[in-house]
Coordinates of C-alpha atoms and ligand atoms in Angstrom, one line a residue:
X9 CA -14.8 -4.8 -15.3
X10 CA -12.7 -8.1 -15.6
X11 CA -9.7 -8.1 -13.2
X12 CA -6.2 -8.1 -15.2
X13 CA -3.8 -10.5 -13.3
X14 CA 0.0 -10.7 -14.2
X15 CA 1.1 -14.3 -15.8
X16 CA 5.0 -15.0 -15.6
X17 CA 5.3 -18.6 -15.3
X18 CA 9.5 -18.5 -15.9
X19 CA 12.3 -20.7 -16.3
X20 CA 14.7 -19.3 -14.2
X21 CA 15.2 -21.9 -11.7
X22 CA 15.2 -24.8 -13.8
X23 CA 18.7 -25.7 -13.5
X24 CA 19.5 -25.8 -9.9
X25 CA 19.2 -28.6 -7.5
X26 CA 15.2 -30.3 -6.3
X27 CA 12.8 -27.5 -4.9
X28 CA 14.8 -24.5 -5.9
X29 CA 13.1 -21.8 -4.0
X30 CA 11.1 -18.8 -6.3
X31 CA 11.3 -15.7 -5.8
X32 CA 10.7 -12.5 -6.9
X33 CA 12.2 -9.7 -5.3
X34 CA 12.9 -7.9 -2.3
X35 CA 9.8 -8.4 0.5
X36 CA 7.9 -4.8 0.1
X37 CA 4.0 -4.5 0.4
X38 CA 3.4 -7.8 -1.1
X39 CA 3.0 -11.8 0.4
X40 CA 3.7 -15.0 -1.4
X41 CA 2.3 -18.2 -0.9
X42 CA 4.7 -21.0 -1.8
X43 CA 3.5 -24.5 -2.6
X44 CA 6.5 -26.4 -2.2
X45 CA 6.9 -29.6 -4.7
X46 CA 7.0 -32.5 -1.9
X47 CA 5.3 -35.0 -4.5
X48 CA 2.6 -36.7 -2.8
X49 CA 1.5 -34.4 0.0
X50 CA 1.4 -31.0 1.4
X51 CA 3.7 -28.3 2.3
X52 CA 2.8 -24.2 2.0
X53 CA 5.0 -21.3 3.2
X54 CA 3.7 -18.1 3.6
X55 CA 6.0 -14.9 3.2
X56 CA 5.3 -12.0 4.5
X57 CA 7.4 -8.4 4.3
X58 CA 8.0 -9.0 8.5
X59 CA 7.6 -13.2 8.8
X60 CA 6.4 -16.3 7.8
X61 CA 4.2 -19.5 8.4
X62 CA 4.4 -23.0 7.4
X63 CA 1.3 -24.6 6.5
X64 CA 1.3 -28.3 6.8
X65 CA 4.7 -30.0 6.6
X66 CA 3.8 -33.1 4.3
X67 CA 5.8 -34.7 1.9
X68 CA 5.8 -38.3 0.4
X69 CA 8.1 -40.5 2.0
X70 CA 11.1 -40.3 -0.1
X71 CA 10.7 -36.3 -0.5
X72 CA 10.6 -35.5 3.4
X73 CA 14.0 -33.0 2.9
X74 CA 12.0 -31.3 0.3
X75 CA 10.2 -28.8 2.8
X76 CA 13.7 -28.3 5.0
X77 CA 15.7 -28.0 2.0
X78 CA 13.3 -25.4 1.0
X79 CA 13.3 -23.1 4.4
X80 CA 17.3 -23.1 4.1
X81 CA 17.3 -22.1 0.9
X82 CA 14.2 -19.6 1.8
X83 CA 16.1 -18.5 5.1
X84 CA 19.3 -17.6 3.2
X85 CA 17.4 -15.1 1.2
X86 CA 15.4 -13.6 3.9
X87 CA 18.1 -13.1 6.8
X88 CA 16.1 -10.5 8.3
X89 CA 13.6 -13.6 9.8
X90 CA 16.4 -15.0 11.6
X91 CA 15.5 -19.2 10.7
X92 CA 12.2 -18.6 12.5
X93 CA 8.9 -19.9 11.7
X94 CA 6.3 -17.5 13.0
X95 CA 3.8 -20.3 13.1
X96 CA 3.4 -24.0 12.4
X97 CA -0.1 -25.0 11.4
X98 CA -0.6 -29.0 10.5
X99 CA -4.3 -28.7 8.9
X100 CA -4.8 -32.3 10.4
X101 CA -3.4 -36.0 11.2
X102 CA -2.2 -37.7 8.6
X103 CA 1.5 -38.7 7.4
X104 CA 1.2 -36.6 4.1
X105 CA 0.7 -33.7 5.9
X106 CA 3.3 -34.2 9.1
X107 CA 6.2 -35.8 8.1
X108 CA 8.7 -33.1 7.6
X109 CA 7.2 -31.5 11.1
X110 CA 9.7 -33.0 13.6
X111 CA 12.6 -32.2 10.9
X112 CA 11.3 -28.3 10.3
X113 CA 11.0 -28.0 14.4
X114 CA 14.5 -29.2 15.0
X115 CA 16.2 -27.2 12.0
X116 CA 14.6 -23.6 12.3
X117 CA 12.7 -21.5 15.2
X118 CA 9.2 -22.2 15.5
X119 CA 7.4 -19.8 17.8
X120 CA 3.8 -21.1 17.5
X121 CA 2.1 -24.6 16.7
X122 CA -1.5 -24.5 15.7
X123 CA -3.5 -28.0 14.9
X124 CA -6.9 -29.3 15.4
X125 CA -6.1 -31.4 18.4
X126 CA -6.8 -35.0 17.6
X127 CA -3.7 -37.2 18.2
X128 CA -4.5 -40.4 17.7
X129 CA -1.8 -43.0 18.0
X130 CA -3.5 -44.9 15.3
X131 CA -3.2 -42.5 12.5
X132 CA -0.5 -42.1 10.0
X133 CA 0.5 -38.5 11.4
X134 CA 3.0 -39.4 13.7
X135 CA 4.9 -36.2 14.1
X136 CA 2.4 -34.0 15.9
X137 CA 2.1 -36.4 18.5
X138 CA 5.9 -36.0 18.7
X139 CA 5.5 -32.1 18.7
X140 CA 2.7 -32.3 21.8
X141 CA 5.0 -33.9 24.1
X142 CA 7.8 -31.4 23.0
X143 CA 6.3 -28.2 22.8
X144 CA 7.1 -27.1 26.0
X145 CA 10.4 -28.0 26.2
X146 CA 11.5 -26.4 23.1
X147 CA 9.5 -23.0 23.7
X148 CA 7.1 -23.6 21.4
X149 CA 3.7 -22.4 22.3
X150 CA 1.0 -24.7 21.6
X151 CA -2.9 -24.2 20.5
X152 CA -5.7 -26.5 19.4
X153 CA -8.5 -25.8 17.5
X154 CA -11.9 -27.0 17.5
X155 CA -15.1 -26.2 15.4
X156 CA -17.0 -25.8 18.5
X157 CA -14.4 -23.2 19.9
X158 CA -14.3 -21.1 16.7
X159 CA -18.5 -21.5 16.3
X160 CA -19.0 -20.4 20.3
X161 CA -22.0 -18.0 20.4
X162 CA -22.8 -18.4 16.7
X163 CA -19.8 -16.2 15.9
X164 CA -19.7 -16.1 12.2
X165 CA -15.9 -14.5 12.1
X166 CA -13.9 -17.3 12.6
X167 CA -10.9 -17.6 15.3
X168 CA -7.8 -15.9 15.6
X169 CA -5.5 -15.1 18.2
X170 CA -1.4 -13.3 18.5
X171 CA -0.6 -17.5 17.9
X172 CA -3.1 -17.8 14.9
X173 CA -2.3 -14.5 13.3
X174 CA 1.4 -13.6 14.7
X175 CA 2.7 -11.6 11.7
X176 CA 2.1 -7.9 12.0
X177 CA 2.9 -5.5 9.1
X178 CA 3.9 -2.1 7.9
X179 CA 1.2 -0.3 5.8
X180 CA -0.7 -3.4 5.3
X181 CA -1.1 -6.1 8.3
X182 CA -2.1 -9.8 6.8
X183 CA -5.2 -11.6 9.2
X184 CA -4.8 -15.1 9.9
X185 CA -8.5 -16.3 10.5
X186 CA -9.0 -20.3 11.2
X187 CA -12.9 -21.4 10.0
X188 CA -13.1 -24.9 11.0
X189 CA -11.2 -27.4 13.1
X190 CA -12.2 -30.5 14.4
X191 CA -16.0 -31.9 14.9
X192 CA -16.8 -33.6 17.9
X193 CA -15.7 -37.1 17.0
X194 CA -17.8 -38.6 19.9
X195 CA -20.9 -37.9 17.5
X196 CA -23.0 -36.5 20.6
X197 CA -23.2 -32.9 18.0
X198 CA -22.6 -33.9 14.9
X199 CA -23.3 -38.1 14.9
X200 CA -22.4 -38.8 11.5
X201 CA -20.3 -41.4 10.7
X202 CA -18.9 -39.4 7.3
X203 CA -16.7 -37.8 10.4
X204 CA -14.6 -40.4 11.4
X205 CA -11.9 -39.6 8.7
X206 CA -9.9 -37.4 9.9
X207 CA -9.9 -35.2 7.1
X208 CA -13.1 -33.6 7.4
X209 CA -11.6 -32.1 10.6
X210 CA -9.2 -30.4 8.8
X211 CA -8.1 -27.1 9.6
X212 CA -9.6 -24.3 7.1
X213 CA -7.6 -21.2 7.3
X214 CA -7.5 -17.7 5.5
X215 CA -5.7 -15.7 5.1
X216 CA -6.0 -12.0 3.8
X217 CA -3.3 -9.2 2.8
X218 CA -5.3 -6.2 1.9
X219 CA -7.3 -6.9 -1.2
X220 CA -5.4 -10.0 -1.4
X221 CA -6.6 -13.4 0.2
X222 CA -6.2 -16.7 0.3
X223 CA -7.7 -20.0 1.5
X224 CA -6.3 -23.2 2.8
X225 CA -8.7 -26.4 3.8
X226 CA -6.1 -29.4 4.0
X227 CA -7.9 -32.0 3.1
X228 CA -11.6 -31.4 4.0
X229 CA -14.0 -33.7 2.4
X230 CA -17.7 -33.8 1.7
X231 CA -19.5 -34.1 4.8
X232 CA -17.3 -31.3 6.2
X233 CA -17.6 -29.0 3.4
X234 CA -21.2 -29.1 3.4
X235 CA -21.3 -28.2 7.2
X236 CA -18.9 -25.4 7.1
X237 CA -20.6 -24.1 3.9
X238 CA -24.3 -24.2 5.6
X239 CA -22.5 -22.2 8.7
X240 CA -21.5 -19.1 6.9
X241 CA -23.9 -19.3 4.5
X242 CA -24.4 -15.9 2.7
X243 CA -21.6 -14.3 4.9
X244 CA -18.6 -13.9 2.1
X245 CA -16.0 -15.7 4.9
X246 CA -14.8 -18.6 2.9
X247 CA -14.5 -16.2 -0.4
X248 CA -10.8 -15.7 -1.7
X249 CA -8.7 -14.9 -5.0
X250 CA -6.7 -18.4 -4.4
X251 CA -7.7 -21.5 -3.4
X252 CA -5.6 -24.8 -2.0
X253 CA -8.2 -27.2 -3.5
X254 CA -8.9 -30.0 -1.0
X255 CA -7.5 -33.4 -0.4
X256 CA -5.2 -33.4 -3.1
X257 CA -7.8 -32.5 -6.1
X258 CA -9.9 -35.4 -4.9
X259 CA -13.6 -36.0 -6.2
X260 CA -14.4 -35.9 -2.2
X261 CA -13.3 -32.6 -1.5
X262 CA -14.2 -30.6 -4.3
X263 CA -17.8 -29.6 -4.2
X264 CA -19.1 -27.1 -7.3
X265 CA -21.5 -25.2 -3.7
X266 CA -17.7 -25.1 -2.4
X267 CA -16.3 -23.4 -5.0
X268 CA -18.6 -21.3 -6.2
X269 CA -18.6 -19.6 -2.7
X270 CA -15.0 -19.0 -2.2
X271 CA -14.8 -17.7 -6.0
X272 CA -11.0 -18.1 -6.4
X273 CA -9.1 -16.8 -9.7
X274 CA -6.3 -19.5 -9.3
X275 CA -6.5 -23.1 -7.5
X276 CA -3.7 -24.8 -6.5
X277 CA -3.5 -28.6 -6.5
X278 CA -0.6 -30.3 -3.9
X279 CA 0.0 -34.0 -5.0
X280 CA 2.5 -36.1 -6.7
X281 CA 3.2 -37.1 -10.2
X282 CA 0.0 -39.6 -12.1
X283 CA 2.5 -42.2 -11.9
X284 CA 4.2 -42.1 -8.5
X285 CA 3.7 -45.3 -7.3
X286 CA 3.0 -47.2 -10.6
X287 CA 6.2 -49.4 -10.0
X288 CA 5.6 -50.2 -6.5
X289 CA 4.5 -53.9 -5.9
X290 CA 1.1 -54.9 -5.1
X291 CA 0.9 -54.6 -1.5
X292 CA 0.3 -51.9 1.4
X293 CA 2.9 -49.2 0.0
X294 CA 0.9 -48.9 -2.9
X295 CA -2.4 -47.5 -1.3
X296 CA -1.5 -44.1 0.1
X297 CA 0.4 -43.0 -3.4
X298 CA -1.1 -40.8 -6.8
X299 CA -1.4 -43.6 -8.9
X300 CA -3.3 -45.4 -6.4
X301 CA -5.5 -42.8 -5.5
X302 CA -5.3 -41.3 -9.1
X303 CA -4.8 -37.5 -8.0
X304 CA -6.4 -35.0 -9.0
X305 CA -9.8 -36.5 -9.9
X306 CA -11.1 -35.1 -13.3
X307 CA -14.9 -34.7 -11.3
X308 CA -12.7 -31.9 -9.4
X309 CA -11.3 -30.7 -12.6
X310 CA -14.1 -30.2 -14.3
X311 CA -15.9 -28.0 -11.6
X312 CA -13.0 -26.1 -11.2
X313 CA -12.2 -25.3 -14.9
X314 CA -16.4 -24.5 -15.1
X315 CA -16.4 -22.4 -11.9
X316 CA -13.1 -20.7 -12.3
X317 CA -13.6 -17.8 -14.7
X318 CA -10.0 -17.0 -15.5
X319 CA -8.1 -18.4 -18.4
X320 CA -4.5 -19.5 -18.7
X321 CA -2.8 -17.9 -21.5
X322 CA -2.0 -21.5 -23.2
X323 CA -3.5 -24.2 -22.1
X324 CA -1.8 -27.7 -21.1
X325 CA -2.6 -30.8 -20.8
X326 CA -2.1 -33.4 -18.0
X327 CA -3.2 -37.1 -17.3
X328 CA -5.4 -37.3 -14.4
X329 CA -7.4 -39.5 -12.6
X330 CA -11.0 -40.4 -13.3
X331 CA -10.8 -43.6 -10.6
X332 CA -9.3 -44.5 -8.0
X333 CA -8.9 -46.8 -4.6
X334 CA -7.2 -47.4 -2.2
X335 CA -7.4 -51.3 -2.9
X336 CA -4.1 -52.3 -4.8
X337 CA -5.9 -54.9 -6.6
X338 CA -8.4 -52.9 -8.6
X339 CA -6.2 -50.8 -11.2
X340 CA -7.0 -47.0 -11.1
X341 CA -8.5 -45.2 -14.9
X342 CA -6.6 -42.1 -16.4
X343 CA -7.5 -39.6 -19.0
X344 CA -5.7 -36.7 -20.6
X345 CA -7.7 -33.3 -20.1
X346 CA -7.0 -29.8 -21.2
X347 CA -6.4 -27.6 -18.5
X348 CA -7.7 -24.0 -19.9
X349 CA -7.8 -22.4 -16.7
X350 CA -6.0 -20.9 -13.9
X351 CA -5.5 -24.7 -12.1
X352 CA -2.1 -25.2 -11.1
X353 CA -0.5 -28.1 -9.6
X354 CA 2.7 -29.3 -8.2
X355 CA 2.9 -32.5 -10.3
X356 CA 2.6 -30.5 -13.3
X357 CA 4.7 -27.0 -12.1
X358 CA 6.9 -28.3 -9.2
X359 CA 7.4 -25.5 -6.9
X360 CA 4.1 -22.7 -7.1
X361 CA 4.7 -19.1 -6.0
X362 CA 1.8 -17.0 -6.1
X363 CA 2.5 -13.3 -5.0
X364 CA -0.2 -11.4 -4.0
X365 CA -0.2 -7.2 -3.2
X366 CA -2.1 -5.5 -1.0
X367 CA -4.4 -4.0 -4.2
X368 CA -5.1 -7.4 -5.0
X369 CA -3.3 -8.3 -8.0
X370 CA -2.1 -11.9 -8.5
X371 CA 1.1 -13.2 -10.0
X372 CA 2.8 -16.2 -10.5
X373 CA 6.1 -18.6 -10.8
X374 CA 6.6 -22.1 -11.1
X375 CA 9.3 -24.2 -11.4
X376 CA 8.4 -25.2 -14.8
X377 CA 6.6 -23.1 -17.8
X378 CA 3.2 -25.3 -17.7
Ligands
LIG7 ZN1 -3.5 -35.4 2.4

């Protein structure tokens, strides 16, 4: 029988100030993911009824406040949480996905920081070598994950830990389970020069609340997806009712394999506006922005809108990318596409709330009725 899921895409918030917090009542058995609108980049909080976690703390440079402004306005509605941050998880090193960290640490309680361990000074993600060095100092435990640590005697569960799943619960306890981390960069197991960007070491996290689940991969590419997919192969772990599609809706991160074996009813696509950085000047700036890059890909699209079986109850349509580079000099190519199913994104919606219960019934808000 097909699964009913409850639409409400309200509104309600539209008038108050950037990334108004959604809501939707009183914590009870339920959790909400919230993808915050930080333009080009990423930022997730996870409610729960008795805490909450920060996934990635990205943001394009001129919307770093987004994700603080966010938790205070978050924090002011949930008193009982006291400002703290159950646990911190950056999915991997890059600017897009770290900026706000340093900010969120020094504003609100973080009891836990999670990454995959690669700090190199030469990335963009400058922050979590920032947080390293002061982990200890502000009480902040501090865990690193690798693929090799979570894969140790061909364990097919994933990892988790009381820093990797910290939340406990009433009647229904969410699991935080990490699936992948970061490769062995040397190349002595997995020599493949596909590896050296750092986003195939992302982080892939899940994260389940009864019948309810939910999977995060940051920005995992190709290479990476194909190896995590061949490892559980046939064992149902990466398979979740909503998915954080990878790398910004990129053509390298969405594979039809991929989605087919995490089966989500909604996707969720973190990146800025088509146009953010159309009026920036030829030079540097200009590569690490949407229009540049010309997020979300339509190759993405299209295997999610063929995979994902469940329809939006009007459809929309958006400009999105079918090229792009990250050469300023060669002018990216946009299309307008119909979006007929549950695809969501926070250059279309701004803020994304997606409630989940413990029976496994979906709902969602955005910022705007799209
Ligand atoms: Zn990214």
């Amino acid at each position: 029988m097909m699964k009913l899921f409850k639409i409400f895409s309200c509104l309600l918030f539209a008038c108050l100030a950037a990334t108004p917090e959604l809501s939707f009542s009183k914590p009870g058995e339920f959790m909400t993911a919230h993808y915050i609108d930080v333009g080009q980049g990423q930022a997730i909080l996870l409610e729960f009824p008795k805490g909450a976690v920060l996934i990635d703390a990205g943001a394009q440079k001129d919307k770093a406040g987004n994700v603080t402004t966010f938790l205070r306005q978050f924090f002011a509605r949930r008193t009982d949480l006291h400002n703290t941050l159950n646990a911190v998880m950056v999915t991997h090193q890059h600017v897009d996905h770290d900026l706000a960290l340093q900010a969120v640490v020094q504003q609100f309680k973080v009891l836990n920081y999670i990454d995959n361990g690669q700090h190199d000074p030469h990335s963009s993600g400058k922050k979590q070598i920032w947080l390293e060095q002061h982990a200890a100092g502000l009480g902040i435990k501090y865990e690193a994950i690798t693929f090799a640590a979570i894969t140790s005697g061909h364990n097919l569960g994933g990892l988790t830990d009381a820093m990797i799943d910290p939340v406990s619960g009433d009647t229904t306890d969410p699991k935080i389970v990490i699936y992948s981390g970061a490769f062995d960069r040397a190349g002595v197991t997995w020599g493949n020069q596909d590896f050296k960007d750092p986003n195939n070491h992302s982080l892939v996290i899940k994260v389940t609340f009864g019948k309810a689940s939910f999977l995060f991969m940051g920005d995992l590419e190709k290479p990476a997806i194909a190896t995590v997919l061949n490892y559980y192969h046939g064992t149902g772990a990466l398979h979740a009712g909503v998915l954080q599609v990878g790398h910004h809706g990129s053509a390298n991160a969405t594979t039809d394999d991929w989605v087919k074996a995490v089966a989500p009813h909604y996707a969720v696509i973190s990146c800025g506006h088509w146009d953010f950085g159309v009026k920036l000047p030829d030079s540097t700036a200009t590569r690490f922005t949407t229009y540049a890059y010309a997020h979300p890909n339509k190759q993405a699209i299209d295997i999610l809108q063929t995979d994902i079986p469940d329809l939006r109850t009007v459809a929309i349509n958006e400009r999105i990318g079918v090229k792009g580079t990250a050469k300023p000099t060669v002018k990216p190519v946009f299309t307008d596409v119909s979006i007929t199913h549950m695809i969501y994104a926070t250059a279309w919606n701004g803020n994304i709330a997606i409630k989940a219960t413990a029976d496994g019934t979906y709902s969602i808000v955005t910022d705007r009725d799209r």
